[in-house]
Structures are given as structure tokens and as C-alpha cells.
Amino acid sequence: HSDDFQVDLTNCDREPIHLLGAIQPIGFLVALSSDWMVQCVSANISEYFDAAPDGVIGENAQELFSGEAIHALRNRLALLRGPDDVERLFAIPLVENGQPFDVAIHMIDGTIVVEGEPARERDHGDAMSTVRGMIGRLDKTEDVESFYREGARQVRALTGFDRVMIYQFDEDGSGEVVAEAAKSGIGSFLGMHYPASDIPKQARELYQRNLLRMIVDVSANTVAIVPQKNAEGKPLDLSLSVLRAVSPIHIEYLKNMGVTASMSISLIVDGKFWGLIACHHYSGPRCPAFERRAVCELFAQMFAMRIESRQRQEMVDYERRARDVSDHLLGSVASDESLLNDPQWLSQILTSAIPADGVGVFINGNQALSGHTPDAKQFEAIVRMLNTTARGKVYATDHIASLVPDAVDHADTAAGLLAIPISRTPRDYVVLFREERIRSVRWGGDPHKPVSYGPNGARLTPRESFAEWKELVEGKSAPFTPSETRVAETLRATLIEVVLRLADEANQERK
Ligand code: BLA
């Protein structure tokens, strides 16, 4: 490890995973200065070239590659479109009459990095038409579940991994397995949640720059880069490397769950890190050819774009539905004002716009509750709290207990709320309640029980991860989303209109 950084469970978000100074042993790496002098190489180059590290470091690239190969590499370098771009060449010989290599080339900190793996059998047809076919099948799916499932299936068909998952991040960085395609008999991770710490911060940052990473064989020895540090004493930055050796903590995690090889591809939606396509293998090394991985990456990008447009459409549909609910509310109350005092009716109509498990109404000091809600006394305490917090605006929390401590006992009836104030003074409210989230989540075991754990013990297993996540969300509901809060504002305007009109009518009657 560079600079003797000792990684353990307490500091793994500070592990410099881009500076680990090693690659996986399925290929070689050569780093060159901008005038094509060799700066460092992976220690295994003699397996691929008639040369040893000592003989080439500080020498011209011609000591390794043919003039023709250098020419081809230079041309590719000129095509790089941005600082994080990597160019790929498939099946090119690097020495005269030598074996063909699949090559990746990129620039980082002014250094040229060339990585190669022995070329594999090439795919029939071009990548674009493969991806087009895959996307075509995706577009036939109706609902979002089958869309995700089809995405997982397609990647599994393309790569042959035992398990392919679509892993979606939450606002807080934790995640859920929302779809899975797996070989039969290996259990299922579908619906499982994991805390943000399973993919630490620096890994997330890296994964947004470099979209695909693989771990070909969790038990393979890595190959060191020599020398480890350049003239300025800096290790080579492997952020954009294709063959980068990964964090030993993560290797331990994979081994603990019986995974023998893995690959994952970032899904970036609307510029945000949305999730991963995560692949596991359980029966030895697995390494899809470079070209195949490139197709996976392209597919992931198209898949992410489809998620983006689906989300947009969903938002439009959702807001239209909410407007319908609002119109319906207005129309119904106009013909039967007593409905407003009927929490069951209100509950039904409001939860059709904003999913909730219960509704409480507090009007003129009278309250009514329906569904999963706190009890009457609790509700009063909540209303008192709202009078001091929610100043004439919709207010939402996923953790009532942090506002009204006595409500802790009631975490099993309601953990989150969204309050819609419907008058100024005295304060009247319609409050939607949500149950504790953990109740709606499947508790699955660890499909792969290891024989023994690594040095950091059982924490590095999905089961312990799940337990950790569970602790984090204990007593909390699923959060109310920004679009749900927006819809609540619309409903608030409608309710206020209705309440004012009813008050007006009551006044006139009195006159
Ligand atoms: C990386 N952690 C990862 C990756 C995934 C996960 C998918 C990307 C690397 C890959 O493709 O294998 C997490 N994998 C999961 C989860 C599931 C899964 C949640 O299959 C669920 C089914 N990991 C921990 C803890 C730490 C940790 C506690 O669980 C640190 C204390 C570290 N995970 C960690 C690190 C990396 C990582 C350092 C980066 C690996 C690298 O790219 O070098």
C-alpha cells in the first residue's frame, strides 16, 4: 500500500483506491511521458514482450512497441475528446509479427497510459447494432419493474455472469437491488438494501469518471507497477485504468459472500450517479473480452438515458394525476361539504395522489384519524409541534420521533408525516402518515454463507450490511419526495379554497 496506509473498516472512505500501484494479471500497463519515454511498467511485461522492466524504464517506447504500433497509438491519442476519455483499439499487434492485443489508451496528469490484454475472439457484428437490439427489447417492456429486469437479463445474456443486478441509490447513498437476473439455485438479492458505506465516497467519485470496473479473479495476485513512484515521488494515478487492481477491503467483501469475479457499470441519470449494473460470478474467474465490456458500457449509457426519459414521463403523469385528484376533491366537496369532515373519504382521495398509510384531520380543534396513525393524544402533540414549525407551508419529515420525542413509542404505527396546513388561525391541518419503512422491506438472508470470514470479520457481508442499513433507517418512513411535496402544495391550495368557501357560506347563513 502506498504510504503505508492501513485500511480497515473505520477508514476505508480514505483509502486512495486510484493509487494502489498495481493492476490485475490479465494484461500489462505501460506509462509514458508526452515524448514517449517509458516512465513505469507493470512488472509482468516480459510475459508479453521480449523485454524486462529494467531494460525499458527511461528508454524510448520503441524498445517495446513497433514503429507502426506507436503510430497507431499516437493517432488514437489525438482522438481523445476530454480529460476522462479512454480510446480503445481491438486486436492490434504491438510488435512486428506479434500477437494481437486489445488496447486502451488515455492521458492523465500529462502521462500517456497504455494497457493491453491479449486479443480475444471478436464479436460478430458491430457494437452499435448489438446495443440497438438490446435497447429494442427494453423498449418493449411496459412497467418499470420489467424494464429493469430486462436490463439485467440483457447484460447477463451478453456477459454470462451468474448474477446481474440493477442496484439503485437512494438520496442518502444507500441502495436497493431493484432487479435481478440470476442462474437458478443461487438465491436472490432482490429487494435487499445496503448502506452507503458499502460503496465509499471516493469509489463513487471514481465510478462517475470511469464507468466500468471488473475484478477478474478475487484470488489472483496483483501485478505491481515499477517503479512505484515517478521522479516527483508520485505514484501513477490509475483512475482511468481498465486493469486497475481494486481495494483489498472490497476483495474481502466479495470473498466473504462467495463471489469469485465481479464487474459493475455506473448508471448516470440526469448527471447524477443513479446506481450500478452489478455482476457476480461464483464459479471461478470471469472476464468478458474488452470489446464485450465496451458494449456493456454503451448499453449502460443507453439504459441510463431510458431511465431518464421514463422518470420524466412519470413525473408528468404523476403531476397530471394529482391535478385530477385536486379537481375531484373540489367537485365532490362542492356538492357535499360534509365530506371534508370524513377522514376516511379524505384519506382515500389524498392517498391516491400521495401514497400514505394513514390520515389525520384536525379542524376547529376536532380531530379524526383513519388508517395507520398515532393515537389521539399523540396527534395533538404533533399538531402543537406543527404550529411552531410548519409556517403556512407543507411540511414533511421521515422521522416524527426526532420532532415529537414521545412519538417514539408509536414508531410502529407512524414514522413519517406530511402536514398540509389548510387555514391560518386557528391552525387546521390534514396530515398524511407513513409507516416505518423497514416493515415494507423484505428481510432476506445471505444467499452465500462463507466457510470463514476474512480479517475484518462478518461486517463485510451483505447480511451484516443489511443489518447496518436497517439500523440507519430504524424508526424512519420512506421519505416524501420533492414531487410529492409539490403535489401537496397544489392540494393545499385546493383545500384552502374549499375551507374558505365553506366558512363564507356559514357566515352568510348566520347573517
Ligand atoms: C466497491 N462495493 C463496491 C462495488 C460494489 C459494492 C458493487 C463496486 C466494485 C464491484 O464492481 O465489485 C457493493 N456489491 C455491493 C453491494 C452488493 C454487491 C452492496 O454485490 C449487494 C448485493 N465495502 C463494504 C465496506 C467497505 C467497503 C463496509 O462493504 C469499507 C469499510 C469498501 N467497496 C469498498 C471499496 C470499494 C467498494 C473500497 C472500491 C473497490 C475499488 O473499485 O477499488
XYZ file of C-alpha atoms and ligand atoms in Angstrom:
554
model
C 0.000 0.000 0.000
C 1.210 3.489 -0.876
C 2.434 5.492 2.109
C 1.686 2.635 4.485
C -1.995 3.446 4.648
C -3.536 0.666 6.716
C -7.075 0.173 5.524
C -9.773 -1.149 7.826
C -13.496 -0.738 8.373
C -13.119 2.644 10.067
C -11.162 4.463 7.393
C -11.975 2.832 4.082
C -13.504 6.018 2.693
C -9.981 7.470 2.815
C -8.257 4.596 1.040
C -6.687 6.035 -2.125
C -8.114 3.360 -4.412
C -6.735 5.090 -7.535
C -3.166 4.959 -6.199
C -2.798 1.318 -5.234
C 0.113 0.834 -7.653
C -0.969 -2.458 -9.188
C -3.020 -3.989 -11.975
C -4.807 -7.299 -12.405
C -2.698 -10.004 -14.062
C -4.718 -10.351 -17.276
C -2.648 -7.817 -19.194
C 0.091 -5.194 -18.978
C 0.401 -1.462 -18.398
C 2.982 0.966 -19.753
C 3.085 4.646 -18.743
C 4.934 7.096 -20.990
C 5.918 10.746 -20.868
C 4.488 13.035 -23.530
C 7.660 12.468 -25.602
C 7.089 8.696 -25.433
C 9.757 7.796 -22.909
C 8.817 4.887 -20.656
C 8.139 6.078 -17.084
C 6.889 2.905 -15.489
C 5.527 -0.513 -16.450
C 3.678 -3.374 -14.847
C 6.173 -5.920 -13.529
C 4.817 -8.610 -15.858
C 5.779 -7.097 -19.230
C 8.194 -9.872 -20.032
C 5.180 -12.183 -20.289
C 4.070 -10.154 -23.304
C 7.231 -8.591 -24.740
C 10.806 -9.576 -25.278
C 11.841 -7.080 -22.588
C 12.136 -6.671 -18.821
C 11.172 -3.619 -16.730
C 14.814 -2.693 -16.009
C 15.640 -2.713 -19.700
C 12.894 -0.305 -20.777
C 12.296 2.195 -17.964
C 13.749 5.538 -19.037
C 14.051 4.328 -22.635
C 12.083 5.259 -25.740
C 8.760 3.472 -26.360
C 10.407 1.873 -29.401
C 12.159 -0.513 -27.010
C 8.711 -2.074 -26.517
C 6.408 -1.269 -29.432
C 6.934 -1.319 -33.193
C 7.008 1.983 -35.083
C 3.741 1.053 -36.733
C 2.085 0.388 -33.358
C 3.344 3.692 -31.949
C 1.920 5.443 -34.977
C -1.477 3.810 -34.425
C -1.412 4.664 -30.720
C -0.498 8.294 -31.415
C -3.384 8.620 -33.829
C -5.763 7.297 -31.223
C -4.434 9.635 -28.587
C -5.317 12.540 -30.863
C -8.936 11.389 -30.837
C -9.435 11.753 -27.072
C -12.401 14.060 -26.553
C -11.865 15.126 -22.969
C -9.803 14.659 -19.814
C -11.622 11.443 -18.770
C -11.830 9.838 -22.189
C -10.236 6.486 -22.993
C -9.636 5.268 -26.564
C -9.825 1.581 -27.466
C -8.158 -0.432 -30.206
C -9.104 -4.035 -30.756
C -6.813 -6.792 -31.987
C -3.759 -4.754 -32.947
C -0.222 -6.197 -32.937
C 2.217 -4.135 -30.859
C 5.437 -5.670 -32.192
C 6.193 -6.803 -35.707
C 4.527 -10.163 -36.373
C 3.496 -10.263 -32.723
C 0.252 -11.429 -31.172
C -2.714 -9.036 -31.354
C -3.794 -7.068 -28.279
C -6.945 -5.278 -27.178
C -5.595 -1.903 -26.096
C -6.847 1.028 -24.031
C -5.026 4.350 -24.169
C -5.581 7.514 -22.158
C -3.775 10.555 -20.731
C -3.631 11.507 -17.079
C -1.525 14.252 -15.437
C 0.357 14.610 -18.738
C 1.260 10.901 -18.736
C 0.214 8.532 -21.528
C -1.105 5.218 -20.203
C -1.256 2.197 -22.497
C -2.903 -1.006 -21.272
C -3.201 -4.214 -23.239
C -4.720 -7.668 -22.930
C -4.208 -10.490 -25.424
C -6.935 -10.038 -28.046
C -9.890 -12.369 -27.807
C -12.260 -13.659 -30.406
C -14.088 -10.701 -31.887
C -17.830 -10.308 -31.690
C -19.863 -10.831 -34.827
C -21.498 -7.665 -36.000
C -20.781 -4.211 -34.705
C -21.308 -2.966 -31.184
C -23.892 -0.422 -32.213
C -26.273 -2.974 -33.709
C -25.855 -5.281 -30.693
C -26.805 -2.427 -28.393
C -29.651 -1.385 -30.659
C -31.092 -4.903 -30.424
C -30.746 -4.876 -26.639
C -32.448 -1.494 -26.348
C -35.220 -2.662 -28.667
C -36.101 -5.381 -26.189
C -36.014 -2.915 -23.320
C -38.417 -0.616 -25.097
C -40.987 -3.409 -25.332
C -41.342 -3.568 -21.549
C -44.401 -1.925 -20.024
C -43.734 -1.126 -16.402
C -40.576 -0.036 -14.690
C -40.000 -3.388 -12.915
C -39.917 -5.354 -16.135
C -37.795 -2.634 -17.725
C -35.138 -3.072 -15.017
C -35.459 -6.869 -15.113
C -34.988 -6.896 -18.876
C -31.896 -4.691 -18.473
C -30.399 -7.210 -16.035
C -31.304 -10.112 -18.353
C -29.695 -8.466 -21.359
C -26.420 -7.869 -19.549
C -26.439 -11.416 -18.210
C -27.003 -12.797 -21.712
C -24.133 -10.675 -23.016
C -21.596 -11.457 -20.294
C -22.528 -14.837 -18.811
C -22.212 -13.734 -15.173
C -24.084 -15.943 -12.688
C -25.954 -12.949 -11.291
C -26.673 -9.495 -12.700
C -28.380 -6.885 -10.516
C -29.718 -3.394 -11.038
C -28.698 -1.526 -7.886
C -30.422 1.838 -7.367
C -29.148 4.506 -4.966
C -31.355 6.351 -2.542
C -30.958 10.063 -1.759
C -28.700 9.155 1.182
C -26.395 6.929 -0.868
C -27.771 3.661 0.446
C -29.129 1.365 -2.239
C -31.631 -1.298 -3.204
C -31.425 -4.233 -5.584
C -34.399 -3.357 -7.830
C -33.934 -6.103 -10.408
C -32.001 -9.306 -10.795
C -31.270 -11.950 -13.396
C -29.583 -14.996 -11.902
C -28.668 -18.584 -12.540
C -31.098 -20.852 -10.710
C -30.189 -22.184 -7.307
C -28.016 -19.296 -6.093
C -30.616 -17.445 -4.027
C -31.749 -13.899 -4.571
C -30.709 -10.406 -3.535
C -33.834 -8.806 -4.990
C -35.318 -6.132 -2.718
C -32.304 -6.047 -0.402
C -30.997 -2.721 0.892
C -27.415 -1.767 1.743
C -25.929 1.272 3.488
C -23.974 3.976 1.678
C -20.728 2.792 3.292
C -20.644 -0.366 1.132
C -19.500 1.812 -1.737
C -17.401 4.514 -0.093
C -17.294 8.122 -1.229
C -14.029 8.008 -3.168
C -15.229 4.922 -5.056
C -18.443 6.745 -6.019
C -16.438 9.700 -7.278
C -14.173 7.443 -9.264
C -17.079 5.450 -10.708
C -18.566 8.621 -12.170
C -15.372 9.247 -14.152
C -14.618 5.654 -15.091
C -17.874 3.841 -15.783
C -16.842 0.189 -15.783
C -14.671 -1.853 -13.467
C -14.066 -5.551 -13.149
C -12.455 -7.937 -10.765
C -11.496 -10.853 -12.931
C -10.431 -13.200 -10.160
C -10.705 -12.385 -6.441
C -7.917 -14.822 -5.601
C -5.406 -13.681 -8.233
C -2.200 -11.940 -7.175
C -1.974 -8.376 -8.425
C 0.951 -7.149 -10.525
C 2.942 -4.200 -9.183
C 3.804 -1.157 -11.242
C 7.556 -0.446 -11.287
C 8.839 1.914 -10.169
C 6.010 2.669 -7.728
C 6.803 6.398 -7.770
C 7.879 8.741 -10.538
C 10.709 11.303 -10.384
C 8.484 13.657 -8.389
C 7.775 10.891 -5.886
C 4.198 10.378 -7.059
C 2.500 7.044 -7.742
C 0.725 6.609 -11.072
C -2.904 7.744 -10.957
C -4.933 4.708 -12.071
C -8.339 6.445 -12.006
C -8.977 5.818 -15.686
C -7.170 2.497 -15.882
C -9.013 -0.506 -17.269
C -6.930 -3.108 -15.434
C -6.643 -1.328 -12.050
C -6.292 -3.693 -9.086
C -9.120 -2.952 -6.650
C -9.314 -2.289 -2.919
C -8.389 -5.273 -0.696
C -11.348 -4.398 1.564
C -13.693 -4.878 -1.337
C -11.967 -8.131 -2.315
C -12.587 -9.356 1.225
C -16.263 -8.381 0.917
C -16.579 -10.334 -2.317
C -14.777 -13.391 -0.919
C -16.962 -13.344 2.191
C -20.024 -13.678 0.024
C -18.597 -16.383 -2.169
C -18.123 -14.169 -5.231
C -15.178 -15.226 -7.390
C -15.362 -12.477 -10.030
C -17.307 -9.261 -10.404
C -17.955 -6.396 -12.747
C -20.031 -3.261 -12.352
C -21.068 -0.424 -14.623
C -22.174 3.022 -13.481
C -25.601 4.354 -14.362
C -25.553 8.159 -14.607
C -29.041 9.658 -14.872
C -29.587 13.394 -15.318
C -25.939 13.932 -14.417
C -26.352 12.110 -11.097
C -24.947 8.758 -10.009
C -28.210 6.803 -10.098
C -26.924 3.281 -9.490
C -24.993 0.333 -10.880
C -25.405 -2.694 -13.017
C -23.620 -5.124 -10.683
C -22.475 -8.569 -11.837
C -21.314 -11.518 -9.737
C -19.734 -14.808 -10.659
C -19.475 -17.694 -8.199
C -17.547 -20.373 -10.058
C -14.080 -19.025 -10.760
C -12.610 -16.170 -12.808
C -14.718 -14.336 -15.332
C -13.532 -11.797 -17.829
C -15.682 -10.703 -20.747
C -13.487 -9.591 -23.673
C -12.628 -5.891 -23.828
C -14.899 -5.350 -26.785
C -17.780 -7.034 -24.955
C -17.162 -4.782 -21.948
C -17.260 -1.779 -24.251
C -20.670 -2.937 -25.484
C -21.828 -3.277 -21.858
C -20.683 0.253 -21.160
C -22.526 1.614 -24.175
C -25.609 -0.356 -23.192
C -25.436 1.078 -19.659
C -25.314 4.588 -21.099
C -28.369 3.939 -23.275
C -30.126 2.229 -20.384
C -29.471 5.293 -18.190
C -30.904 7.567 -20.870
C -34.030 5.436 -20.985
C -34.337 5.720 -17.199
C -34.025 9.470 -17.591
C -36.867 9.723 -20.082
C -39.026 7.284 -18.114
C -38.550 9.351 -14.989
C -39.512 12.498 -16.839
C -42.633 10.860 -18.203
C -43.514 9.514 -14.765
C -43.229 12.982 -13.298
C -45.547 14.414 -15.951
C -48.069 11.588 -15.408
C -47.868 11.937 -11.675
C -48.487 15.658 -11.689
C -51.391 15.271 -14.071
C -52.930 12.624 -11.821
C -52.509 14.948 -8.866
C -54.356 17.705 -10.726
C -57.193 15.264 -11.416
C -57.360 14.392 -7.727
C -57.451 18.072 -6.857
C -60.297 18.723 -9.339
C -62.185 15.744 -7.993
C -61.757 16.990 -4.440
C -63.119 20.392 -5.319
C -66.072 18.969 -7.254
C -67.086 16.486 -4.557
C -66.947 18.931 -1.684
C -68.924 21.499 -3.663
C -71.852 19.089 -3.765
C -71.391 17.583 -0.305
C -69.429 19.660 2.167
C -69.761 17.123 4.972
C -67.172 15.056 3.116
C -64.469 17.331 4.466
C -65.124 16.044 7.972
C -64.910 12.459 6.839
C -61.282 11.341 7.311
C -61.921 8.066 5.524
C -63.044 9.837 2.406
C -60.227 12.370 2.615
C -57.737 9.618 3.263
C -58.859 7.723 0.191
C -58.690 10.687 -2.099
C -55.425 12.160 -0.799
C -53.516 8.897 -0.716
C -54.411 8.328 -4.332
C -52.154 11.329 -5.037
C -49.583 10.837 -2.295
C -49.105 7.275 -1.039
C -49.536 7.062 2.754
C -50.709 4.573 5.339
C -52.987 6.832 7.365
C -54.539 10.281 7.522
C -55.344 12.616 10.406
C -57.578 15.683 10.145
C -57.507 18.489 12.682
C -60.191 21.145 12.119
C -61.553 23.639 14.650
C -59.995 21.702 17.477
C -61.711 18.489 16.414
C -59.687 15.597 15.155
C -60.363 12.472 13.177
C -57.973 9.647 12.353
C -58.042 6.918 9.761
C -55.643 4.105 8.872
C -52.193 3.747 10.495
C -51.784 6.898 12.570
C -50.613 7.873 16.043
C -53.323 7.891 18.701
C -55.427 10.964 19.543
C -53.129 12.261 22.262
C -50.076 11.882 20.071
C -51.809 13.585 17.217
C -52.486 16.573 19.452
C -48.811 16.768 20.364
C -47.915 16.584 16.694
C -50.312 19.401 15.838
C -48.778 21.526 18.603
C -45.362 20.835 17.144
C -46.614 21.738 13.669
C -47.931 25.052 14.961
C -44.381 26.010 15.783
C -42.665 24.525 12.734
C -44.843 24.473 9.661
C -45.452 28.140 8.966
C -48.199 28.112 6.398
C -46.390 25.614 4.210
C -46.472 21.939 3.554
C -44.131 20.222 5.967
C -42.699 16.732 5.693
C -40.430 14.526 7.764
C -39.479 10.863 7.591
C -38.771 10.791 11.310
C -41.539 12.069 13.587
C -39.645 10.861 16.644
C -36.931 13.476 16.155
C -39.565 16.240 16.435
C -42.009 14.819 18.972
C -39.901 12.566 21.168
C -42.920 10.922 22.812
C -43.949 9.656 19.423
C -41.085 7.139 19.625
C -43.427 4.556 21.131
C -45.528 4.937 18.065
C -42.876 4.202 15.504
C -44.793 1.030 14.781
C -47.882 2.982 13.726
C -46.406 6.026 12.005
C -42.822 7.106 11.490
C -43.145 9.897 8.926
C -45.667 12.593 8.142
C -46.595 15.190 5.593
C -48.693 18.028 7.004
C -50.889 20.247 4.878
C -51.979 23.382 6.774
C -55.404 24.392 5.455
C -56.051 27.625 7.353
C -54.155 30.382 9.149
C -55.588 30.763 12.673
C -56.583 28.614 14.334
C -54.297 26.206 12.542
C -56.131 23.378 10.839
C -54.296 20.501 9.222
C -54.642 17.467 7.091
C -51.751 15.131 7.910
C -50.645 12.107 5.908
C -48.778 9.418 7.857
C -46.339 6.779 6.688
C -45.336 3.634 8.493
C -41.808 2.738 9.406
C -40.041 1.763 6.230
C -38.407 -1.383 7.482
C -41.834 -3.053 7.565
C -42.197 -2.801 3.837
C -38.746 -4.238 3.192
C -38.008 -7.864 2.624
C -35.549 -9.329 5.095
C -33.523 -11.803 3.129
C -30.640 -13.859 4.360
C -27.235 -14.119 2.842
C -27.578 -16.451 -0.113
C -23.917 -17.337 0.163
C -22.634 -18.393 3.518
C -18.851 -18.398 3.512
C -16.788 -21.079 5.145
C -14.741 -18.486 7.012
C -14.523 -14.719 7.135
C -11.571 -12.511 6.234
C -9.590 -10.385 8.743
C -12.330 -7.754 9.080
C -14.889 -10.370 10.031
C -18.549 -10.678 9.217
C -19.202 -6.942 8.734
C -18.075 -7.340 5.143
C -21.060 -9.451 4.152
C -24.397 -8.492 2.631
C -26.177 -9.781 5.697
C -24.278 -7.517 8.083
C -24.579 -4.679 5.579
C -28.305 -5.115 5.504
C -28.390 -5.090 9.306
C -26.367 -1.871 9.258
C -28.752 -0.278 6.806
C -31.672 -1.431 8.946
C -30.210 0.338 11.949
C -29.851 3.538 9.948
C -33.480 3.583 8.897
C -34.957 2.323 12.180
C -37.954 4.469 13.134
C -37.988 6.249 9.772
C -40.536 6.132 6.998
C -39.897 6.228 3.277
C -39.186 9.929 2.657
C -41.740 12.192 0.974
C -40.153 13.176 -2.334
C -39.845 16.720 -3.692
C -42.514 15.998 -6.308
C -44.858 14.637 -3.626
C -44.332 17.809 -1.613
C -45.074 19.860 -4.731
C -48.297 17.949 -5.274
C -49.179 18.501 -1.614
C -48.841 22.263 -2.186
C -51.363 22.011 -5.027
C -53.761 20.057 -2.839
C -53.270 22.617 -0.093
C -54.381 25.411 -2.404
C -57.496 23.401 -3.263
C -58.288 22.569 0.362
C -57.851 26.190 1.450
C -60.197 27.285 -1.305
C -62.799 24.756 -0.141
C -62.401 25.651 3.527
C -62.676 29.389 2.855
C -65.772 28.898 0.740
C -67.410 26.758 3.403
C -66.584 29.371 6.045
C -68.043 32.069 3.820
C -71.236 30.131 3.311
C -71.521 29.514 7.037
C -71.156 33.250 7.656
C -73.833 34.132 5.131
C -76.212 31.638 6.667
C -75.648 33.235 10.041
C -76.497 36.698 8.678
C -16.748 -1.211 -4.140
N -18.908 -2.113 -3.285
C -18.042 -1.789 -4.296
C -18.633 -2.101 -5.558
C -19.875 -2.648 -5.294
C -20.035 -2.675 -3.885
C -20.862 -3.116 -6.342
C -18.035 -1.856 -6.923
C -16.997 -2.866 -7.279
C -17.529 -4.098 -7.977
O -17.993 -3.998 -9.107
O -17.462 -5.211 -7.384
C -21.159 -3.117 -3.107
N -21.775 -5.204 -4.206
C -22.013 -4.189 -3.364
C -23.294 -4.381 -2.751
C -23.813 -5.516 -3.267
C -22.855 -6.022 -4.197
C -23.930 -3.518 -1.747
O -22.985 -7.026 -4.874
C -25.099 -6.119 -2.884
C -25.576 -7.222 -3.369
N -17.344 -2.226 1.226
C -18.051 -2.527 2.356
C -17.476 -1.842 3.455
C -16.409 -1.114 2.951
C -16.342 -1.355 1.538
C -18.004 -1.926 4.858
O -18.997 -3.273 2.405
C -15.473 -0.255 3.659
C -15.413 -0.180 5.002
C -15.399 -0.790 0.639
N -16.430 -1.208 -1.644
C -15.457 -0.778 -0.797
C -14.394 -0.203 -1.583
C -14.765 -0.316 -2.916
C -16.047 -0.949 -2.942
C -13.137 0.416 -1.037
C -13.974 0.138 -4.130
C -13.336 -1.004 -4.853
C -12.464 -0.459 -5.959
O -13.015 -0.065 -7.005
O -11.247 -0.440 -5.768
